[in-house]
Amino acid sequence: MKSHLHLACAALLGPLAVVQGAPQASTSSASPTTTSFVPSGGLGTAPTPVPVYNPMSDFDFASLTLTLYQEYIELDLFNHGLAMFSAQDFEDAGISAEDQYLIQFMGEQETGHAQLVTNILSPQNASTMCNYSYPFQTVRDFVDFSLKITRVGESGTFGFLEHLDSRASAALLLESISTESRQEMVFRQLEGLFPMPFWFTPAITQSMQWSWIAPYITSCPESNQRIQWQNFPALNVTNPPNASVLTNETMPAITHNRSTPLSQPGYQLNLTWDSPGKQVGPNNSYTTSTSAGAAKYAAWISQLNTTYTALDNLNGNSATTEQPGGNVFGNNTAPTVNGTIFVLIVDDNPYVTPFNLSLLNEHVVAGPALYVAG
Ligand SMILES: *[C@@H]1O[C@H](CO)[C@@H](O)[C@H](O)[C@H]1NC(C)=O
Ligand SMILES: *[C@@H]1O[C@H](CO)[C@@H](O)[C@H](O)[C@H]1NC(C)=O
Ligand SMILES: *[C@@H]1O[C@H](CO)[C@@H](O)[C@H](O)[C@H]1NC(C)=O
Ligand SMILES: *[C@@H]1O[C@H](CO)[C@@H](O)[C@H](O)[C@H]1NC(C)=O
Ligand SMILES: *[C@@H]1O[C@H](CO)[C@@H](O)[C@H](O)[C@H]1NC(C)=O
Ligand SMILES: *[C@@H]1O[C@H](CO)[C@@H](O)[C@H](O)[C@H]1NC(C)=O
Ligand SMILES: *[C@@H]1O[C@H](CO)[C@@H](O)[C@H](O)[C@H]1NC(C)=O
Ligand SMILES: *[C@@H]1O[C@H](CO)[C@@H](O)[C@H](O)[C@H]1NC(C)=O
Ligand SMILES: *[C@@H]1O[C@H](CO)[C@@H](O)[C@H](O)[C@H]1NC(C)=O
Ligand SMILES: *[C@@H]1O[C@H](CO)[C@@H](O)[C@H](O)[C@H]1NC(C)=O
Ligand SMILES: *[C@@H]1O[C@H](CO)[C@@H](O)[C@H](O)[C@H]1NC(C)=O
Ligand SMILES: *[C@@H]1O[C@H](CO)[C@@H](O)[C@H](O)[C@H]1NC(C)=O
């Protein structure tokens, strides 16, 4: 009632003010016919230059090439999983014929995403499919691996999207990566997990993304572009919470509450990692490296946050650490660690935020490992 009255008064006072000879500017700024609707600022909204959907720097080219490798492994993976297991194997894991078609459709989405990135790079400069090897023997573990690889894809792309010189290309990539985020959620649901136990999807760097996927790529055509990003030594959580175990609480579903959490703050992780200098990736033609000093912390990249925990029982290339607590915005907000988290071994604990996360690369001793918390 009160606001109604207020509006009525304003309507009456408007014309009155004109009669009384108010300055022209104040009446024109209130008039819909003279409002421009185009606030100052913003980038790339003028008619010229017209958008060019091509890489504009080596950074763009190397980032998009990495994305293409990522799209191709996903395309291969989804089709491989469907071919490797029988319809009955899927049914036994609670994945119906219609769910199987959804996985097939996600493979078709990857064909489209690979086509898009190929067009941006130009077919002459675009890499093609490789051969791959996967660490699963069961439907549940296929779903678990697919959930991890789609998380790596979305977080890797989120990490560089806002840094691309070609903002036009970023606009197209955004439209494919948001679809990939839906795939990540579908795989969580097929694994019977809470579909999105976080408020924010974390970003990682290109080198973290490449370090994680390269070991699963066995060989690539000679005509492919070489990946320019770094391969960090591998990190292994030897006692991970295992989300793929099938129980009556982890049958595929839109969502599940678990009676016992997968892991909680204080859970002790046992970690082992490789030394640098190992041949990995396509044709074993990449070599792992690090510019970091001695291992000092575990870094946890999750939600908006990079959190560090102390390494205990440090002995050569092994140590233990504990899953941290903490909430994204303080008490009674989302826990920082829930869902699929990136864990790395680092030599220092610099304060980094999502837009300057690449400053962490020089401190990485090993990783990332993917840790399914919850
Ligand atoms: C291929 O990439 C190079 C730079 O790496 C660029 O100069 C060239 O124009 C690209 N070719 C096409 C057809 O876009
Ligand atoms: C992929 O593997 C097949 C079968 O081993 C082999 O014939 C082919 O050369 C490989 N292709 C590439 C690009 O590595
Ligand atoms: C990798 O190995 C495959 C299979 O032997 C071969 O066809 C391909 O040319 C090799 N790729 C590179 C980049 O050497
Ligand atoms: C990780 O550690 C476990 C337990 O020791 C071992 O079985 C597994 O092979 C290791 N994985 C890798 C990739 O090193
Ligand atoms: C984890 O590490 C602790 C301490 O070193 C050890 O006692 C325990 O057996 C390890 N657990 C596993 C599953 O490797
Ligand atoms: C989870 O356990 C299954 C056996 O139930 C095993 O095949 C799989 O490798 C385990 N996954 C992880 C991530 O340790
Ligand atoms: C799952 O089974 C256990 C016993 O095996 C039972 O206690 C529990 O209530 C069941 N949970 C659900 C969600 O059905
Ligand atoms: C699911 O878990 C939430 C959070 O712990 C709780 O508030 C809610 O009551 C649970 N719902 C059911 C149906 O178990
Ligand atoms: C997580 O990041 C947000 C945003 O930068 C910050 O406000 C918050 O304090 C951080 N939370 C923790 C537990 O570090
Ligand atoms: C958060 O919770 C802790 C423990 O209950 C309490 O000591 C602290 O004052 C709370 N912080 C804020 C900002 O409310
Ligand atoms: C990263 O950015 C934050 C501001 O968001 C800044 O406080 C921090 O010092 C930066 N980190 C480094 C290592 O420069
Ligand atoms: C993670 O999220 C799930 C789903 O909301 C919740 O049941 C679980 O308690 C959370 N775990 C932690 C450690 O907060």
Coordinates of C-alpha atoms and ligand atoms in Angstrom, one line a residue, residues 304-305 327-329 336, ligand 9:
L304 CA 36.3 -20.9 -5.1
N305 CA 39.1 -21.9 -2.9
N327 CA 33.2 -23.3 4.5
V328 CA 33.1 -21.2 1.4
F329 CA 31.7 -18.1 3.0
T336 CA 34.7 -26.1 0.8
Ligands
LIG9 C1 36.9 -19.4 0.0 O1 36.9 -18.4 -1.0 C2 36.0 -17.3 -0.8 C3 36.1 -16.4 -2.0 O2 37.4 -16.0 -2.3 C4 36.5 -16.6 0.5 O3 35.6 -15.5 0.8 C5 36.4 -17.6 1.7 O4 37.0 -17.0 2.8 C6 37.3 -18.8 1.3 N1 37.0 -19.8 2.3 C7 38.0 -20.5 2.9 C8 37.5 -21.5 3.9 O5 39.1 -20.4 2.6

